[in-house]
Amino acid sequence: MTKATTLDVPVGGRADPARMMEGRERRFAAALLAPAFIALMATTTFPLLHLGWTSLHRMDLAMPFMDGFVGLDNYRELLGDPRFWSALGVSLVYTFSTVILQVVLGLALALLVNGMKRGQALFRIVAILPVVLSPAVVGMVWRTFMLTPEFGVVDYLSMTAGLGSHNWLGDPSLALFSVVVIHTWQWTPFAFMVLLASLAALPEDIYEAARIDRASPWLCFVRITLPLLRPAIVMVIIMRTMVALTAFAAIFTVTGGGPGTATEILNLYAYRKSFTELSIGYGSALAVALLIFTLVITGVLFALRRAK
Amino acid sequence: MTARGLVQLEKIVKKHGSFEALKGIDIEIRPGEFFALLGPSGSGKSTTLRILAGLDAPTSGRILLDGKDVTGADARARDIAMVFQSYALYPHMTVAENIAFPLEMAKTPKAEIAPAVREAAAKVKIDHLLDRKPGQLSGGQQQRCALARAIVRKARLFLLDEPLSNLDAMLRLATRVELKKLQRSLGVTAVYVTHDQEEAMTLADRMAVFREGEICQIGRPADVFAAPNCIEVAAFIGSPPMNLLTTRSTAGGVLIGGRHVPVAASLEAGRAVVVGVRPSAVRFDPAGIPVTVEVVENLGDAAILDLTLDGTPLRARYDRFPLPREGETMAVSFAPEDIHLFDPTTGRRI
């Protein structure tokens, strides 16, 4: 390599034209990239850093005279805050139940539709509808149309089935269940579509080979389909986990975190603390905690993906 | 146990909508036989194999294995092993896991699986590759892995769907020999689908020649070669294929190049016939019918001469050196026993 570089040095001592061209091209490329890069930094990285900086301050709009740098005080307070731990618990329950439901239901639907000879296109179109709706709209629709006691579709079905009328969103024991159902309803089609595409791409001949090898349909699924779908399933889990951990709009419009703190996920708690109680410094610390939490879980999932 | 692997297909019809892929075929394959289904693509040979395997159901007809009707039985219930043209290896399993899969599905005790896998792998010489995944194997090694997976279970019937077609020419020749030895040593009935008549000729004990969903002829390769029963079989078997000349019969012979050529069969004079002569049966004889050499295809130890005889093309195998030059005039003759006669309207052998 050294030999090659020495050979590149021009004899006359003048700058190598090839290298000059390269440098000029690099500067030009940097100039082209700069606006996008600066915009990205300004809208993502800077707010993030500012959030971290704010979380080290006491910033209370109700008591501005107390504002100032407090170091890690907000975090210390957070560790002793039962509402933080409760919100973390709700976040965990919300995330894991919605992700598991989405993957299981999405996979079941994908298997069902993949086996259909006709009408697959129709299912794909129907499936995409919930995904393209805004979560806020979905929340409103469910709150008014589906879950209203006595008049909502779900409550009507519950009454018809002899289960009685329930206050689906007002009852603390049912509210979390209801928001989990709403999230699952909206996002299962995403898992369904990704898994259906992966299923359709699996070669047909290996299933014929498995039939010849006398594998039962169940063993075909466990020994062939699942291992081959694993990359897609893991990808769906990662993507849906990240979104579920930071869900906001649907819960905000349906319950606003209530009743009490029954559906208050960490994201909502940070929002309420910052913009309802106007304690922006502590709210920022909550947001940073959520960020760390999301990064850790994502890291674990990616490690699992790489394993084996 | 001795008569294991008897296959009977009775009047098998397969329709795809209004298209008849198989028009009622009958085959009986004897235990231990190496039976080839030969034909051009789209002739129904692969459809027949898939129906035999239980992957597809026939529209009508019966399939009997060892005398038992299995027409309605799924592939899982037929105790059949198959090598696919695409090999169809499980991509996420190692070679060892691929070979072990049929044994696991048959609930073979764990302790017996490992030795059986090693034995099957050794038979096809891939026992050093057991830890690899199919993606890390060459085409030939994948093919061997598919073979090992098929032989490990000792099924009663062994189906091969063009297993050599994805290999390069050298490997194909070598594998062909090994396949034959393997089948003999296992003593298992094998049904082999191919479009390559050379493969069928060299491997098969008997073969069925397919054309457009029908079987033209069933017989030992040598018999089919020596006496093709219709024009289609005559044109398909042999390389280069048989010369077919449309002409008329004379008393006790046929007219070729304006001359009377005697034939073995008795024919009434003046009827239209198709005369078939294998390129290897064209004799060069100075007293014969004059021909012009158009093209010389030198194969090294012999040559294929593209001739014209009275305006009609004729191919001949020539193994005397020096070879004639293009444009030269030569003369050929035909021995009565080398002449095959076919009816131009029915295509049948006369």
XYZ file of C-alpha atoms in Angstrom:
658
model
C 0.000 0.000 0.000
C 2.842 2.386 0.902
C 4.429 1.669 -2.431
C 1.230 2.577 -4.255
C 0.948 5.887 -2.376
C 4.514 6.885 -3.094
C 3.909 6.149 -6.739
C 0.902 8.449 -6.676
C 2.973 11.477 -5.673
C 3.565 13.537 -8.785
C 7.200 14.011 -9.752
C 7.009 17.712 -10.483
C 5.736 18.493 -6.943
C 2.458 19.893 -8.263
C -0.837 18.756 -6.739
C -2.193 15.534 -8.194
C -5.102 16.499 -10.460
C -7.008 13.301 -9.590
C -6.813 14.104 -5.904
C -7.825 17.718 -6.498
C -10.870 16.507 -8.383
C -11.710 14.172 -5.566
C -11.444 16.925 -2.967
C -13.571 19.245 -5.041
C -16.195 16.554 -5.507
C -16.266 15.878 -1.799
C -16.751 19.557 -0.998
C -19.532 19.780 -3.561
C -21.242 16.715 -2.092
C -20.970 18.201 1.396
C -22.508 21.456 0.155
C -25.427 19.558 -1.343
C -25.975 17.549 1.823
C -25.638 20.478 4.203
C -29.198 21.903 4.091
C -30.819 18.547 4.760
C -28.254 17.710 7.415
C -28.690 21.041 9.191
C -32.489 20.748 9.068
C -32.271 17.256 10.500
C -29.937 18.326 13.290
C -32.113 21.336 14.083
C -35.315 19.321 14.285
C -34.118 16.090 15.909
C -30.735 16.233 17.553
C -30.923 19.733 18.950
C -34.353 19.259 20.625
C -33.103 15.999 22.057
C -30.032 17.640 23.547
C -32.173 20.513 24.761
C -34.522 18.026 26.386
C -31.606 16.482 28.246
C -30.430 19.923 29.319
C -33.928 20.936 30.481
C -34.231 17.735 32.500
C -31.297 18.921 34.618
C -33.189 22.079 35.541
C -36.104 22.992 37.694
C -38.444 24.678 35.236
C -41.841 25.213 36.705
C -44.108 27.656 34.919
C -46.332 27.808 37.982
C -43.390 28.864 40.123
C -40.907 30.560 37.765
C -39.017 32.135 40.675
C -37.767 28.679 41.691
C -36.238 27.909 38.251
C -32.582 26.987 37.979
C -30.022 24.243 37.492
C -30.629 21.326 39.859
C -28.351 18.619 38.438
C -29.792 15.123 38.821
C -32.450 16.162 41.358
C -35.297 15.509 38.888
C -34.051 11.954 38.325
C -33.682 11.339 42.043
C -37.250 12.507 42.547
C -38.410 10.326 39.675
C -37.001 7.146 41.222
C -39.081 7.781 44.343
C -42.226 8.757 42.430
C -44.888 6.009 42.648
C -46.773 7.555 39.704
C -43.636 7.112 37.557
C -43.426 3.420 38.432
C -47.133 3.000 37.821
C -46.822 4.695 34.418
C -43.845 2.486 33.603
C -45.900 -0.580 34.523
C -48.816 0.568 32.365
C -46.399 1.222 29.489
C -44.977 -2.276 29.818
C -48.377 -3.962 29.957
C -49.644 -1.838 27.073
C -46.587 -2.518 24.908
C -46.249 -6.232 25.486
C -49.937 -7.043 25.215
C -50.437 -4.994 22.036
C -47.291 -6.324 20.357
C -48.045 -9.957 21.189
C -51.661 -9.578 20.066
C -50.621 -7.888 16.831
C -48.080 -10.576 15.949
C -50.326 -13.512 16.871
C -53.438 -12.126 15.178
C -51.469 -10.748 12.224
C -49.775 -14.104 11.662
C -53.050 -16.007 11.985
C -54.742 -13.703 9.475
C -51.766 -13.864 7.118
C -51.820 -17.674 7.189
C -55.550 -17.663 6.563
C -55.431 -15.195 3.672
C -52.301 -16.758 2.160
C -54.211 -20.023 1.856
C -57.010 -18.313 -0.058
C -56.996 -18.750 -3.807
C -59.226 -15.743 -4.486
C -59.951 -12.432 -2.835
C -56.483 -11.804 -1.400
C -56.369 -8.368 -3.007
C -59.618 -7.383 -1.280
C -58.225 -8.338 2.125
C -55.082 -6.341 1.509
C -57.121 -3.246 0.708
C -59.427 -3.692 3.699
C -56.428 -4.302 5.921
C -54.718 -1.077 4.969
C -57.663 1.142 6.028
C -57.072 1.246 9.817
C -53.356 1.824 9.274
C -53.846 4.955 7.195
C -56.220 6.534 9.733
C -54.832 8.988 12.227
C -54.641 7.412 15.723
C -56.533 10.404 17.047
C -59.394 9.704 14.620
C -59.327 6.036 15.532
C -59.530 7.006 19.191
C -62.531 9.262 18.580
C -64.324 6.625 16.529
C -63.852 3.989 19.193
C -64.819 6.321 22.032
C -68.046 7.433 20.418
C -69.105 4.744 17.995
C -67.788 1.522 19.507
C -67.431 1.832 23.259
C -70.144 4.268 24.417
C -72.193 2.478 27.072
C -75.605 1.374 25.785
C -75.168 2.874 22.311
C -71.727 1.700 21.185
C -71.380 -1.358 18.978
C -69.181 -3.212 21.460
C -71.439 -2.498 24.400
C -74.475 -3.497 22.368
C -72.809 -6.817 21.498
C -71.833 -7.296 25.135
C -75.430 -6.720 26.238
C -76.776 -9.037 23.527
C -74.322 -11.708 24.603
C -75.652 -11.441 28.135
C -72.470 -9.902 29.538
C -74.249 -6.703 30.489
C -73.443 -3.070 29.801
C -70.038 -1.787 30.853
C -68.392 1.562 31.068
C -65.525 0.447 28.863
C -63.460 3.582 29.198
C -64.656 4.851 32.561
C -64.082 1.689 34.565
C -60.423 1.588 35.699
C -60.274 -2.191 35.352
C -61.594 -2.102 31.763
C -59.976 1.084 30.449
C -56.494 -0.374 29.906
C -58.036 -3.406 28.234
C -60.030 -1.103 25.943
C -57.042 0.992 24.833
C -55.060 -2.205 24.202
C -57.889 -3.429 21.971
C -58.006 -0.121 20.088
C -54.260 -0.118 19.437
C -54.374 -3.771 18.375
C -57.295 -3.103 16.053
C -55.461 -0.297 14.333
C -52.047 -1.902 13.969
C -52.651 -5.619 13.485
C -53.110 -5.009 9.735
C -49.529 -3.756 9.605
C -48.222 -7.037 11.028
C -50.663 -8.879 8.795
C -49.407 -7.214 5.630
C -45.714 -7.640 6.439
C -46.181 -11.297 7.388
C -48.429 -11.998 4.414
C -45.787 -10.623 2.052
C -43.141 -12.811 3.717
C -45.399 -15.848 3.611
C -46.140 -15.365 -0.070
C -42.416 -15.214 -0.765
C -41.735 -18.626 0.802
C -40.980 -21.261 -1.849
C -43.832 -23.669 -2.462
C -41.655 -26.653 -3.321
C -40.301 -27.060 0.208
C -43.858 -27.521 1.458
C -44.315 -30.246 -1.136
C -41.056 -31.796 0.028
C -42.363 -31.637 3.594
C -45.566 -33.388 2.543
C -43.507 -36.125 0.898
C -41.452 -36.293 4.104
C -44.748 -36.870 5.939
C -44.747 -33.701 8.023
C -48.180 -32.883 9.455
C -49.551 -29.387 8.749
C -48.761 -28.363 12.325
C -45.157 -29.593 12.073
C -44.827 -27.843 8.699
C -45.815 -24.641 10.455
C -43.535 -25.093 13.459
C -40.503 -26.539 11.671
C -40.633 -24.684 8.365
C -42.926 -21.658 8.285
C -42.024 -20.164 11.663
C -38.238 -20.428 11.278
C -38.419 -18.977 7.786
C -40.695 -16.138 8.947
C -38.532 -15.411 11.981
C -36.707 -12.415 10.460
C -40.014 -10.811 9.480
C -41.610 -11.551 12.854
C -38.651 -10.080 14.719
C -38.758 -6.993 12.517
C -42.482 -6.535 13.194
C -41.887 -6.946 16.935
C -39.112 -4.349 16.923
C -41.064 -1.806 14.916
C -44.308 -2.261 16.828
C -42.566 -2.207 20.212
C -40.925 1.102 19.468
C -44.235 2.604 18.386
C -46.245 1.124 21.267
C -43.763 2.421 23.849
C -44.238 5.925 22.528
C -47.971 5.688 21.736
C -49.868 8.802 22.589
C -52.636 10.098 20.348
C -55.125 7.233 20.615
C -54.948 7.003 24.398
C -54.947 10.773 24.732
C -58.179 11.108 22.763
C -59.892 8.092 24.313
C -59.102 8.330 28.009
C -56.505 11.078 28.392
C -54.659 8.646 30.656
C -57.614 8.166 32.946
C -59.676 7.192 34.701
C -57.205 8.331 37.349
C -53.933 6.922 36.088
C -55.367 3.607 34.837
C -54.198 4.144 31.247
C -51.435 6.629 31.943
C -48.448 5.340 30.028
C -45.079 6.991 30.572
C -45.487 9.184 27.515
C -48.798 10.564 28.775
C -47.418 11.110 32.256
C -44.559 13.155 30.787
C -47.067 15.148 28.761
C -49.398 15.750 31.704
C -46.514 16.735 33.977
C -45.107 19.156 31.398
C -48.161 20.747 29.889
C -50.958 20.270 32.435
C -48.963 20.703 35.622
C -46.470 22.946 33.760
C -43.524 21.269 35.490
C -41.381 21.198 32.383
C -38.085 20.231 34.002
C -39.514 17.144 35.662
C -41.530 16.315 32.528
C -38.289 16.413 30.541
C -36.679 13.991 32.977
C -39.657 11.656 32.455
C -39.226 11.925 28.680
C -35.522 11.150 28.963
C -36.384 8.136 31.132
C -38.777 6.965 28.439
C -36.076 7.458 25.808
C -33.547 5.409 27.798
C -36.171 2.764 28.409
C -37.038 2.544 24.668
C -33.362 2.360 23.700
C -32.697 -0.458 26.164
C -35.660 -2.536 24.976
C -34.793 -1.938 21.318
C -31.189 -2.870 22.013
C -32.299 -6.117 23.629
C -34.585 -6.889 20.674
C -31.844 -6.222 18.138
C -29.479 -8.429 20.122
C -32.118 -11.169 20.064
C -32.444 -10.702 16.333
C -28.761 -11.186 15.801
C -28.571 -14.182 18.138
C -28.600 -17.551 16.344
C -41.457 -57.441 1.321
C -39.938 -58.670 -1.921
C -42.713 -57.323 -4.122
C -42.519 -53.877 -2.527
C -42.830 -51.003 -4.938
C -45.335 -52.223 -7.526
C -46.949 -49.221 -9.203
C -50.065 -49.319 -11.354
C -51.585 -46.255 -12.970
C -54.945 -46.938 -14.564
C -56.573 -44.558 -17.047
C -55.215 -41.453 -15.364
C -56.804 -38.262 -16.682
C -55.786 -34.814 -15.489
C -57.621 -31.711 -16.624
C -56.725 -28.103 -15.947
C -60.000 -26.438 -16.865
C -60.695 -27.519 -20.410
C -57.049 -28.413 -21.062
C -56.291 -32.114 -20.805
C -52.783 -32.510 -19.426
C -53.118 -36.282 -19.298
C -55.508 -38.116 -21.568
C -55.911 -41.435 -19.825
C -52.562 -43.111 -19.317
C -51.844 -46.641 -18.128
C -48.495 -47.672 -16.698
C -47.397 -50.663 -14.683
C -44.015 -50.419 -12.975
C -42.529 -53.570 -11.519
C -40.859 -53.760 -8.106
C -37.187 -52.769 -8.207
C -37.445 -51.358 -11.688
C -35.811 -48.122 -12.832
C -38.581 -46.611 -14.896
C -38.176 -43.408 -16.915
C -40.942 -41.055 -17.984
C -39.524 -39.431 -21.086
C -40.971 -36.674 -23.194
C -40.628 -33.052 -24.237
C -41.721 -30.336 -21.809
C -45.481 -30.075 -21.478
C -46.008 -33.690 -22.463
C -47.440 -34.695 -19.076
C -44.530 -36.624 -17.586
C -44.088 -34.334 -14.569
C -47.851 -34.234 -14.046
C -47.816 -38.025 -13.951
C -45.056 -38.003 -11.346
C -46.863 -35.450 -9.184
C -50.031 -37.514 -9.332
C -48.057 -40.599 -8.414
C -46.496 -38.712 -5.494
C -49.887 -37.565 -4.254
C -49.051 -33.875 -4.652
C -51.831 -33.477 -7.212
C -55.027 -35.477 -7.574
C -56.014 -36.980 -10.928
C -59.319 -35.899 -12.479
C -60.145 -39.561 -12.973
C -58.380 -42.901 -12.931
C -56.816 -45.056 -10.237
C -53.366 -45.281 -8.652
C -52.360 -48.561 -7.035
C -49.268 -49.041 -4.907
C -48.487 -52.660 -4.120
C -51.990 -53.508 -5.213
C -53.606 -51.033 -2.818
C -55.708 -48.164 -4.164
C -54.118 -44.904 -2.991
C -55.890 -42.558 -5.403
C -57.478 -40.551 -2.594
C -54.490 -40.715 -0.259
C -52.328 -37.650 0.375
C -48.579 -37.662 -0.256
C -48.068 -38.121 3.501
C -49.793 -41.494 3.446
C -48.023 -43.019 0.453
C -44.544 -43.824 1.814
C -42.794 -42.248 -1.133
C -39.493 -40.375 -1.373
C -38.923 -37.726 -3.998
C -36.072 -35.649 -5.379
C -37.316 -32.354 -6.792
C -35.873 -30.607 -9.799
C -35.264 -27.566 -7.584
C -34.020 -29.915 -4.814
C -36.459 -28.180 -2.390
C -34.034 -28.319 0.517
C -35.127 -26.628 3.740
C -33.002 -23.459 3.604
C -32.886 -22.856 7.371
C -31.683 -26.349 8.260
C -28.200 -27.807 7.975
C -27.536 -30.713 5.637
C -27.777 -33.102 8.596
C -31.095 -31.583 9.701
C -32.431 -31.768 6.159
C -31.577 -35.450 5.892
C -32.916 -36.159 9.389
C -36.231 -34.396 8.734
C -38.113 -37.326 7.141
C -36.927 -39.608 9.942
C -38.066 -37.158 12.607
C -41.457 -36.901 10.930
C -41.676 -40.704 10.946
C -40.980 -40.558 14.728
C -37.774 -42.562 14.426
C -36.036 -42.883 17.817
C -33.381 -40.161 18.278
C -30.596 -42.696 18.747
C -31.231 -44.181 15.291
C -31.419 -40.890 13.427
C -27.776 -39.803 13.629
C -26.307 -43.065 12.286
C -28.937 -43.222 9.539
C -28.164 -39.640 8.497
C -24.448 -40.372 8.395
C -25.004 -43.532 6.373
C -27.209 -41.792 3.817
C -24.781 -38.879 3.543
C -21.870 -41.258 3.074
C -23.727 -43.052 0.284
C -23.862 -39.847 -1.730
C -20.458 -38.651 -0.466
C -21.506 -35.548 1.409
C -20.721 -36.765 4.941
C -18.118 -34.001 5.276
C -20.743 -31.290 4.678
C -23.273 -32.192 7.360
C -22.967 -28.879 9.251
C -23.427 -26.651 6.213
C -26.624 -24.900 5.208
C -27.965 -25.509 1.678
C -27.030 -21.937 0.711
C -23.365 -22.784 1.303
C -23.399 -25.782 -1.032
C -22.722 -26.017 -4.760
C -25.480 -27.219 -7.085
C -24.049 -30.739 -7.175
C -23.789 -30.907 -3.394
C -27.359 -29.655 -2.992
C -28.472 -32.335 -5.383
C -26.691 -34.973 -3.315
C -28.253 -33.606 -0.161
C -31.698 -33.938 -1.776
C -30.805 -37.513 -2.758
C -29.664 -38.346 0.768
C -32.892 -36.945 2.197
C -34.820 -39.169 -0.197
C -32.915 -42.397 0.485
C -32.597 -42.043 4.264
C -36.144 -43.218 4.956
C -36.052 -46.334 2.768
C -39.407 -45.558 1.217
C -41.034 -48.084 -1.078
C -40.929 -45.785 -4.083
C -38.317 -43.329 -5.186
C -39.406 -40.486 -7.473
C -36.957 -38.261 -9.304
C -38.123 -35.159 -11.163
C -35.383 -34.165 -13.622
C -32.778 -34.371 -10.844
C -29.808 -33.824 -13.132
C -31.124 -30.946 -15.222
C -29.564 -28.221 -13.056
C -26.076 -29.726 -13.098
C -23.338 -28.927 -15.587
C -22.593 -31.471 -18.311
C -19.584 -33.163 -16.666
C -21.273 -33.521 -13.309
C -24.426 -34.800 -14.968
C -22.561 -37.706 -16.575
C -20.832 -38.626 -13.318
C -24.005 -38.354 -11.246
C -25.930 -40.400 -13.777
C -23.651 -43.369 -13.256
C -23.790 -42.985 -9.475
C -27.550 -42.728 -9.533
C -27.827 -46.004 -11.378
C -25.455 -47.732 -8.934
C -27.319 -46.250 -5.985
C -30.679 -47.461 -7.244
C -29.289 -50.942 -7.867
C -27.718 -51.160 -4.423
C -30.937 -50.000 -2.745
C -33.084 -52.282 -4.877
C -35.894 -49.741 -4.689
C -38.412 -48.968 -7.434
C -37.472 -45.672 -9.053
C -39.527 -43.468 -11.343
C -37.453 -40.927 -13.183
C -38.775 -37.972 -15.143
C -36.550 -36.532 -17.847
C -36.716 -34.758 -21.170
C -33.227 -35.985 -22.017
C -33.534 -39.171 -24.041
C -29.896 -40.021 -23.404
C -30.532 -40.047 -19.646
C -33.543 -42.270 -20.094
C -31.699 -44.593 -22.464
C -28.741 -45.048 -20.121
C -30.545 -45.199 -16.779
C -33.854 -46.867 -17.311
C -34.784 -50.534 -17.290
C -37.938 -49.517 -19.080
C -39.345 -46.224 -20.175
C -42.570 -44.583 -21.265
C -42.380 -42.003 -24.038
C -44.878 -39.192 -23.503
C -46.325 -36.846 -26.043
C -49.135 -34.335 -25.540
C -50.607 -36.076 -22.521
C -50.451 -39.544 -23.980
C -47.996 -42.395 -23.840
C -46.686 -43.272 -27.293
C -44.660 -46.293 -26.292
C -43.558 -48.245 -23.249
C -40.642 -50.608 -23.409
C -36.974 -51.283 -22.784
C -34.826 -48.404 -24.114
C -33.094 -50.706 -26.607
C -36.436 -51.952 -27.929
C -37.859 -48.457 -28.235
C -34.716 -47.363 -30.039
C -34.739 -50.359 -32.373
C -38.439 -50.266 -33.162
C -40.149 -46.957 -32.423
C -43.874 -47.523 -32.824
C -44.718 -44.083 -34.202
C -43.155 -41.125 -35.983
C -43.072 -39.002 -32.794
C -41.047 -41.581 -30.869
C -38.767 -42.110 -33.860
C -38.123 -38.385 -34.094
C -37.553 -38.016 -30.334
C -35.283 -40.959 -29.528
C -31.724 -40.982 -30.774
C -29.153 -38.250 -31.205
C -29.114 -36.890 -33.824
C -32.728 -37.930 -34.423
C -33.900 -40.298 -37.117
C -34.142 -39.030 -40.702
C -37.747 -39.023 -41.865
C -38.416 -38.914 -45.609
C -41.897 -38.762 -47.092
C -42.117 -40.894 -50.216
C -44.128 -43.651 -51.971
C -43.822 -47.391 -51.897
C -42.911 -49.598 -54.841
C -43.302 -53.345 -55.192
C -41.257 -54.694 -52.250
C -39.620 -51.380 -51.513
C -39.765 -47.618 -51.406
C -38.623 -44.809 -53.685
C -35.676 -42.834 -52.325
C -34.013 -40.281 -54.565
C -35.877 -41.737 -57.535
C -34.479 -45.220 -56.904
C -36.109 -48.381 -55.686
C -34.822 -49.355 -52.255
C -35.925 -52.775 -50.973
C -37.466 -53.001 -47.495
C -38.091 -55.905 -45.126
C -41.807 -55.241 -44.657
C -44.287 -56.252 -47.320
C -46.036 -53.217 -48.777
C -48.557 -52.689 -51.555
C -47.061 -50.484 -54.262
C -48.008 -46.834 -54.704
C -48.976 -45.925 -51.152
C -47.618 -42.881 -49.333
C -45.121 -43.799 -46.594
C -42.676 -42.090 -44.271
C -39.273 -43.718 -44.348
C -37.135 -43.488 -41.219
C -33.398 -44.103 -41.217
C -31.095 -43.471 -38.255
C -28.067 -41.321 -39.095
C -25.842 -44.163 -37.913
C -27.557 -46.545 -40.381
C -26.809 -44.476 -43.475
C -24.163 -46.445 -45.402
C -21.651 -44.850 -47.703
C -21.467 -46.902 -50.869
C -20.051 -45.647 -54.216
C -22.795 -47.540 -56.052
C -25.574 -45.869 -54.031
C -27.777 -42.789 -54.367
C -25.807 -39.570 -54.952
C -25.907 -36.955 -52.157
C -24.266 -33.564 -51.663
C -22.392 -32.730 -48.436
C -23.759 -29.428 -47.091
C -22.222 -29.164 -43.619
C -19.672 -31.279 -41.754
C -20.014 -31.281 -37.942
C -16.777 -32.733 -36.649
C -17.187 -34.467 -33.276
C -13.539 -35.531 -33.071
C -13.875 -39.280 -33.377
C -16.701 -39.077 -35.912
C -18.684 -36.478 -37.774
C -22.302 -35.684 -38.481
C -22.763 -34.948 -42.156
C -25.672 -32.783 -43.231
C -26.440 -34.077 -46.730
C -29.045 -33.353 -49.351
C -30.537 -36.249 -51.179
C -32.539 -35.164 -54.185
C -33.380 -31.862 -52.450
C -34.337 -33.373 -49.073
C -32.040 -33.026 -46.065
C -30.470 -36.181 -44.648
C -28.128 -36.517 -41.699
C -25.553 -39.247 -41.460
C -22.921 -40.315 -38.988
C -19.517 -40.724 -40.599
C -16.431 -42.129 -38.885
C -13.894 -42.599 -41.652
C -11.081 -40.081 -41.832
C -10.224 -37.907 -43.647
C -13.694 -36.387 -43.562
C -15.334 -35.314 -46.822
C -15.329 -31.617 -47.652
C -18.427 -29.450 -47.813
C -19.850 -29.332 -51.337
C -18.460 -32.748 -52.234
C -20.718 -35.377 -53.830
C -20.951 -38.810 -52.218
C -23.279 -41.784 -52.509
C -25.328 -43.567 -49.855
C -27.329 -46.763 -49.593
C -29.744 -48.227 -47.046
C -29.978 -51.803 -45.808
C -33.555 -53.198 -45.752
C -33.346 -53.994 -41.990
C -32.390 -50.370 -41.169
C -35.464 -48.882 -42.778
C -38.401 -47.999 -40.502
C -41.720 -47.421 -42.222
C -44.521 -45.248 -40.879
C -47.991 -44.415 -42.075
C -48.040 -40.660 -42.827
C -51.704 -40.254 -41.847
C -51.790 -42.180 -38.540
C -48.110 -41.843 -37.691
C -48.059 -45.524 -36.732
C -45.326 -47.955 -37.620
C -46.084 -50.176 -40.608
